[in-house]
C-alpha atoms as one frame of an Amber mdcrd trajectory, in Angstrom:
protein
  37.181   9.128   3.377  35.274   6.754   1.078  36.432   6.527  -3.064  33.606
   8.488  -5.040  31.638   5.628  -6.813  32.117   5.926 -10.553  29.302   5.956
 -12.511  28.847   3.723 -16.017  26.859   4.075 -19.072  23.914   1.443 -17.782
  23.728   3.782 -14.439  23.241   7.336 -16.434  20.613   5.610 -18.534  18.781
   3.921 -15.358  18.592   7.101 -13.681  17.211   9.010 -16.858  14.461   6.156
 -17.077  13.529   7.167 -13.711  13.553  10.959 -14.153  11.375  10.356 -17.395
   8.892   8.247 -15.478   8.992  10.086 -12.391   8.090  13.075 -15.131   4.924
  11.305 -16.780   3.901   9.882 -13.561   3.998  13.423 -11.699   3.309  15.790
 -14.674   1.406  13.422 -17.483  -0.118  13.631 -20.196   2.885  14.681 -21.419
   4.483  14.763 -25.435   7.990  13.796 -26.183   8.545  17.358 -26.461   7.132
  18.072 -23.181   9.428  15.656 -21.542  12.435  16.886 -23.167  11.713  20.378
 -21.610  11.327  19.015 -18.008  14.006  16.806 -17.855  16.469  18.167 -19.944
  17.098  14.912 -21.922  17.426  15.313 -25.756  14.636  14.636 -27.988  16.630
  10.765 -29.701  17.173  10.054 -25.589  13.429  10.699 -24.858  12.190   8.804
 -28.299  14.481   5.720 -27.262  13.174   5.575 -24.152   9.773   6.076 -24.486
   9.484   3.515 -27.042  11.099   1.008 -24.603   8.111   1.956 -21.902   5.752
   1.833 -24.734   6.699  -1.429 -26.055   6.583  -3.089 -22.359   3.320  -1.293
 -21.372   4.181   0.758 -18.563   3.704   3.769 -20.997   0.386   4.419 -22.785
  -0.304   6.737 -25.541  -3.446   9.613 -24.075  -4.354  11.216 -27.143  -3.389
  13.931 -29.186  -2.618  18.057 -29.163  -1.796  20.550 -32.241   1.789  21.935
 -32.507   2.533  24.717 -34.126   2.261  24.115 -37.664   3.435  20.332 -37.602
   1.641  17.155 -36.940  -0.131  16.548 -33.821   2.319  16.223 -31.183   0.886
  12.396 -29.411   0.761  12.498 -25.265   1.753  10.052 -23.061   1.216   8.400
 -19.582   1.905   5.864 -17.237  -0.319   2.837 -17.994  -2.799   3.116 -14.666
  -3.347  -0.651 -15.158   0.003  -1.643 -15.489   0.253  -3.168 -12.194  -1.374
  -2.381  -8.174  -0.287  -1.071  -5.106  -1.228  -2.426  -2.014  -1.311   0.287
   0.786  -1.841  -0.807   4.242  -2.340   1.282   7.553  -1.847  -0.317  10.768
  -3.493   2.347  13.507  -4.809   2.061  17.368  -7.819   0.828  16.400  -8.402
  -0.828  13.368  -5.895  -2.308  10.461  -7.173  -0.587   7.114  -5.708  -2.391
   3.734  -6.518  -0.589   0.450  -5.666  -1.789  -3.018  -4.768   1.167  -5.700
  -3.866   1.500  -9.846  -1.202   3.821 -10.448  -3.171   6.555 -10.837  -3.419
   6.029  -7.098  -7.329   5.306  -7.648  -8.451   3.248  -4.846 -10.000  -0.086
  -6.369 -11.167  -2.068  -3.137 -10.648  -1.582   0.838 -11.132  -4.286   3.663
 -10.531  -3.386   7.321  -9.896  -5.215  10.876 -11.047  -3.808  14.043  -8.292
  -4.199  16.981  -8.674  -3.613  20.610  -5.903  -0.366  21.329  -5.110  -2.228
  24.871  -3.926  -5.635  22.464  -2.159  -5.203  19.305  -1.085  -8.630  19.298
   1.782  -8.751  16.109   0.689 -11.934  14.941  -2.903 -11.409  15.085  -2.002
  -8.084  13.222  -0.017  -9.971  10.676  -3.192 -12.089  10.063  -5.111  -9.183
   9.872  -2.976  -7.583   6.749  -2.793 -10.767   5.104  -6.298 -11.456   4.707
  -6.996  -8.145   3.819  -4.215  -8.131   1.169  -6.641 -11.587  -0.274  -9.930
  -9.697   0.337  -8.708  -6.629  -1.737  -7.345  -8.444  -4.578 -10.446 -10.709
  -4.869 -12.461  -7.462  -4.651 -10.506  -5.713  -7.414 -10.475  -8.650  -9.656
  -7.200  -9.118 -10.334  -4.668 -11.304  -9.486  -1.407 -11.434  -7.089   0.788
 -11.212  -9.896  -0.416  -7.914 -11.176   0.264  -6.495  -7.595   3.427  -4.426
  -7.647   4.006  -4.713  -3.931   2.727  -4.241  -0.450   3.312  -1.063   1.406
   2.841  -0.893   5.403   2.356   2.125   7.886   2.508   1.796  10.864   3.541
   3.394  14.596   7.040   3.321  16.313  10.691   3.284  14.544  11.286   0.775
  12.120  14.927  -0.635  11.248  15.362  -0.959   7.613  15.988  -4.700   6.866
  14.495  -8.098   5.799  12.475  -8.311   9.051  11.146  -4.769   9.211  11.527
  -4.520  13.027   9.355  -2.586  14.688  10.026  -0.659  17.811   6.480   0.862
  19.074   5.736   1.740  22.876   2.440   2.074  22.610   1.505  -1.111  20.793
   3.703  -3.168  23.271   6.651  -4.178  20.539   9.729  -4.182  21.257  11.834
  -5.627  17.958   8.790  -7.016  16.796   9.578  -8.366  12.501   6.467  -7.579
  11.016   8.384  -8.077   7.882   9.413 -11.603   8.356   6.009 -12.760   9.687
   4.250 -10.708   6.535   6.764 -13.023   4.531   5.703 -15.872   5.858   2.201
 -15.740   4.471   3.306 -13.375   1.433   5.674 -13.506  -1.501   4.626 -10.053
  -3.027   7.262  -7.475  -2.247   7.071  -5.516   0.870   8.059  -2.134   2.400
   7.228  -1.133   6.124   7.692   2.009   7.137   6.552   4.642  10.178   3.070
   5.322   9.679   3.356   9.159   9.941   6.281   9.098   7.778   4.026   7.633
   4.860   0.544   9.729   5.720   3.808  13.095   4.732   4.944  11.319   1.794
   1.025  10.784   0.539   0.794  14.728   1.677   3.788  15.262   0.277   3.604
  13.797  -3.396  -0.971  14.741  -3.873  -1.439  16.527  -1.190  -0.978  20.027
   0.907   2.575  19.406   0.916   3.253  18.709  -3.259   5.843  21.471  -4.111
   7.497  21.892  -1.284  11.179  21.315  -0.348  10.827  21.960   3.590   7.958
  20.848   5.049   6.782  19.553   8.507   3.971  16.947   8.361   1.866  16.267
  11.480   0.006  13.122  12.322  -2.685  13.919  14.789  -4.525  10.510  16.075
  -4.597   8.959  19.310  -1.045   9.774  19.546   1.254  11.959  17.478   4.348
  11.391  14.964   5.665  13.336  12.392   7.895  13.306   9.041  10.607  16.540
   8.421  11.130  17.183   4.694  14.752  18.524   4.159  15.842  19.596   0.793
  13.043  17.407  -0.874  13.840  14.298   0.887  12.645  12.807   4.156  14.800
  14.013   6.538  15.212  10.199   8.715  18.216  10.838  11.238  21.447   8.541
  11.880  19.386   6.020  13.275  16.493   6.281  11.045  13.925   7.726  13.688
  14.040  11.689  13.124  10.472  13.298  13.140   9.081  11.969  16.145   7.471
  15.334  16.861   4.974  13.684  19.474   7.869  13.058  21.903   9.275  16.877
  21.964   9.356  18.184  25.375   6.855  21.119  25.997   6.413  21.024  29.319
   9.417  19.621  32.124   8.444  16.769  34.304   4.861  17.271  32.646   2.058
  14.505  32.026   3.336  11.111  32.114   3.346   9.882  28.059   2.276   6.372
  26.760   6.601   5.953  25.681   7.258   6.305  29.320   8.851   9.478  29.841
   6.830  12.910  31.140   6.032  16.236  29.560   6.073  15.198  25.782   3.799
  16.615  23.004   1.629  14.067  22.482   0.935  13.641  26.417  -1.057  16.932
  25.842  -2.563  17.155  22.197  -3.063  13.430  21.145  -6.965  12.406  21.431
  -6.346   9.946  24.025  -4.383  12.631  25.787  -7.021  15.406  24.970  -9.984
  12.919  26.990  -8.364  11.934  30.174  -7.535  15.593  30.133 -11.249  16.298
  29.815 -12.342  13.509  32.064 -13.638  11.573  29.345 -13.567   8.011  29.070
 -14.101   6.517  25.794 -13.654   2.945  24.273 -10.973   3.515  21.609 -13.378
   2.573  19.238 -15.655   5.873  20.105 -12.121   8.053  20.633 -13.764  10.172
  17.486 -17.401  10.788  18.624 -15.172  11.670  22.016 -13.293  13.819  21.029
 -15.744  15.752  18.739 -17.801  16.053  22.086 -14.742  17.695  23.620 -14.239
  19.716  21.179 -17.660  21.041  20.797 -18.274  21.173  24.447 -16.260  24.489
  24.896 -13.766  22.971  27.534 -10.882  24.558  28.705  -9.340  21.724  27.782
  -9.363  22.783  24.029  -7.665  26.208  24.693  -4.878  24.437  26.253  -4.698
  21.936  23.983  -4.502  24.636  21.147  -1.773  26.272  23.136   0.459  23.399
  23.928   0.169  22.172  19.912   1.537  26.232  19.517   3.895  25.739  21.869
   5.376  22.766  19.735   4.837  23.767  16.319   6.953  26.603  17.165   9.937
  24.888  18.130   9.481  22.848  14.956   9.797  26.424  13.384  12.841  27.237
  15.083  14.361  23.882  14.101  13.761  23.446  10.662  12.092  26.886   9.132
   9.608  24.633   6.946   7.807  26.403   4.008   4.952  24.678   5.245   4.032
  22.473   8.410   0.961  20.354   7.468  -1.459  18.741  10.243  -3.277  15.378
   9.370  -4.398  12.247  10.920  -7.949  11.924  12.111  -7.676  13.939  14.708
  -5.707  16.649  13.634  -7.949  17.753  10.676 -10.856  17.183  13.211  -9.093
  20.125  15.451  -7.888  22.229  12.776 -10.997  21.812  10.995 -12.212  23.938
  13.389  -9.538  25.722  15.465  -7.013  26.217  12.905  -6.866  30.335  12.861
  -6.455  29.675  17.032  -3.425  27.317  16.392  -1.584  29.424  13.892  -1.996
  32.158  16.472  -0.725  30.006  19.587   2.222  29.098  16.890   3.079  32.486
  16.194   2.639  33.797  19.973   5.751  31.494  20.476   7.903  32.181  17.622
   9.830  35.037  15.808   8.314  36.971  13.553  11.294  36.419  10.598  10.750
  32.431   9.797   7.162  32.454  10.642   4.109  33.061   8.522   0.893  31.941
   9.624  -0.884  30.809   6.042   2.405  28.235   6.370   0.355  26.093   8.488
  -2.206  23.758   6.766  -4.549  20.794   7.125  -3.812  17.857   4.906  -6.014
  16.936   2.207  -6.383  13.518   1.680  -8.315  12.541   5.118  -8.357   9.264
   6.967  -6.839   7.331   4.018  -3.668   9.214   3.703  -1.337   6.519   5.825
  -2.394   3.988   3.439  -2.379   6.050   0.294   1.416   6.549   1.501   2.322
   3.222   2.379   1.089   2.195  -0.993   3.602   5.275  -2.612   6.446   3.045
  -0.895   5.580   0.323  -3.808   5.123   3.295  -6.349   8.689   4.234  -5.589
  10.465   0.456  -5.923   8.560   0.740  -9.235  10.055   3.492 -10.848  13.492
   2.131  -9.747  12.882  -1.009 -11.074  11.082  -0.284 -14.221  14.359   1.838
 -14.542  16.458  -0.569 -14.459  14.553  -3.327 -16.348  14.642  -1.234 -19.166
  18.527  -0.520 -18.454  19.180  -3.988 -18.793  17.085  -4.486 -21.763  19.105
  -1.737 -23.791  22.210  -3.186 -22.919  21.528  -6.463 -23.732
């Protein structure tokens, strides 16, 4: 059994820095009054540190409201142009790179088409890098304002300097998209699983913000997932929990693109959905495709709608989310317009006590919502280390 890791002085104060911010970020304008009644930090803790974030610029003053009877209380937010996020989505057919203040306002956007039968990782790695130039010329600012660099994109990835990338479907096999970023890069970088950061965008603006269980759904040309347990993303012992498109639905089934037969995404991803339909489609018309198919009144659909039932209700049984929320391009294309059909499949195949149908949504933030969430993976590193800048400043 491990010895319980004592905390000092310096940590209490870092992780009160990152409440407060975490506080202005997710519920400014705020007063110093405000904050004290969200975070329970007294009113000399929240002047001392708000003072510090003032005095380094991270904090802004936002204007003014009357109190009650006393001077105008003065509200406060996170400085939008203290620094840029870099949010990058690496998909099956085209790498998208979008550059964002902190208000998560996209400033500029560049994207690279790629061939879904050749996702080459160096050629990708190119592809990211240039774009990661293009936007910052296009925002007119420079590298050093940029916080950081934030990468979605398909498979498991092993947390590590090399950000190794395990993704059937792309060919890789231990590819380190981090290390060959790094060569071309020295702006900070965090890679993680593509669905995993469209459920954390979702999650923190989107149809999943207030929830502490929630499913999220990508729907593309294949399908992933993120669980949310507790309020955190629920990752697994060996960091790859949530790949939803891989649950069994149907035993020795439709061969899947990872190999095996019968799995989720062998059914209801688009590129399943078309050879299903006897479509063929260059990946780069997989949309107008599948919109065809879907307004062509095809069996296929029903089926389609029933298998995605058929697996949102084991999710149900699993994890009894408050909410299970469907994104990706082709999800919100489907649910756009079958959604009452595949809460119904989902409750056909579930009982009655954790199920609700209303608990099953489409995501709001559309296409952009893997990049908006890779670019939250810089958002976080900067509350932690604005944190603990100002935790070292104080001490010092």
């Amino acid at each position: 059994m491990g010895t319980p890791q004592r905390r000092t002085v310096r940590d209490l104060r870092r992780g009160n820095r990152a409440m407060l911010l975490r506080a202005l970020y997710f519920g400014g304008p705020a007063s110093r009054n405000d904050l004290c009644g969200v975070t329970g930090l007294s009113a000399a803790t929240v002047s001392t540190m708000t003072g510090d974030l003032l005095a380094d610029n991270v904090v802004v003053e936002a204007g003014q409201v009357d109190s009650d009877g006393g001077r105008p209380r003065v509200l406060l937010r996170v400085n939008p142009v203290y620094g840029y996020a870099i949010g990058v989505d690496v998909g099956e057919t085209q790498v998208r790179v979008e550059l964002f203040d902190l208000e998560m306002k996209e400033r500029a956007r560049a994207h690279y088409a790629v061939r879904s039968a050749r996702h080459d990782p160096e050629l990708v790695a190119r592809h990211i890098l240039t774009g990661v130039d293009a936007v910052i010329a296009e925002g007119g600012i420079s590298a050093g304002q940029v916080l950081g660099i934030g990468v979605g994109v398909p498979g498991i990835v092993e947390p590590g300097p090399d950000a190794l990338v395990r993704a059937k479907t792309f060919g890789w096999e231990a590819v380190p998209l981090g290390a060959l970023l790094r060569a071309g890069t020295s702006l900070p970088l965090y890679v993680d699983n593509g669905a995993k950061t469209m459920g954390q965008a979702e999650l923190w603006f989107g149809s999943g913000r207030g929830t502490r269980d929630a499913i999220m759904v990508l729907m593309g040309s294949g399908v992933g997932g993120m669980i949310v347990a507790d309020g955190s993303i629920y990752r697994g012992a060996g960091k790859a929990a949530g790949e939803v498109g891989h649950l069994k639905v149907v035993a020795g089934g439709r061969p899947c693109r990872c190999g095996a037969r019968g799995c989720l995404e062998a059914y209801v991803g688009a590129e399943a959905i078309l050879e299903r339909a006897g479509v063929v489609a260059d990946s780069a018309d997989e949309e107008s495709a599948l919109a065809g198919v879907l307004e062509s009144g095809s069996p296929v659909v029903s089926e389609t709608v029933e298998m995605l039932g058929a697996g949102l209700s084991s999710l149900v049984h699993l994890f009894n989310p408050e909410r299970i929320v469907i994104g990706g391009w082709a999800g919100l294309m489907l649910g756009g317009r079958l959604l009452a059909e595949i809460r119904a499949a989902t409750a056909a195949n579930t009982l009655a006590q954790p199920f609700h149908g209303d608990s099953i949504v489409l995501g709001r933030l559309g296409a952009d919502a893997v990049a908006l969430g890779a670019a939250t993976l810089v958002i976080e590193a900067f509350f932690r280390e604005a944190a603990f800048r100002q935790s070292v400043t104080t001490i010092a």
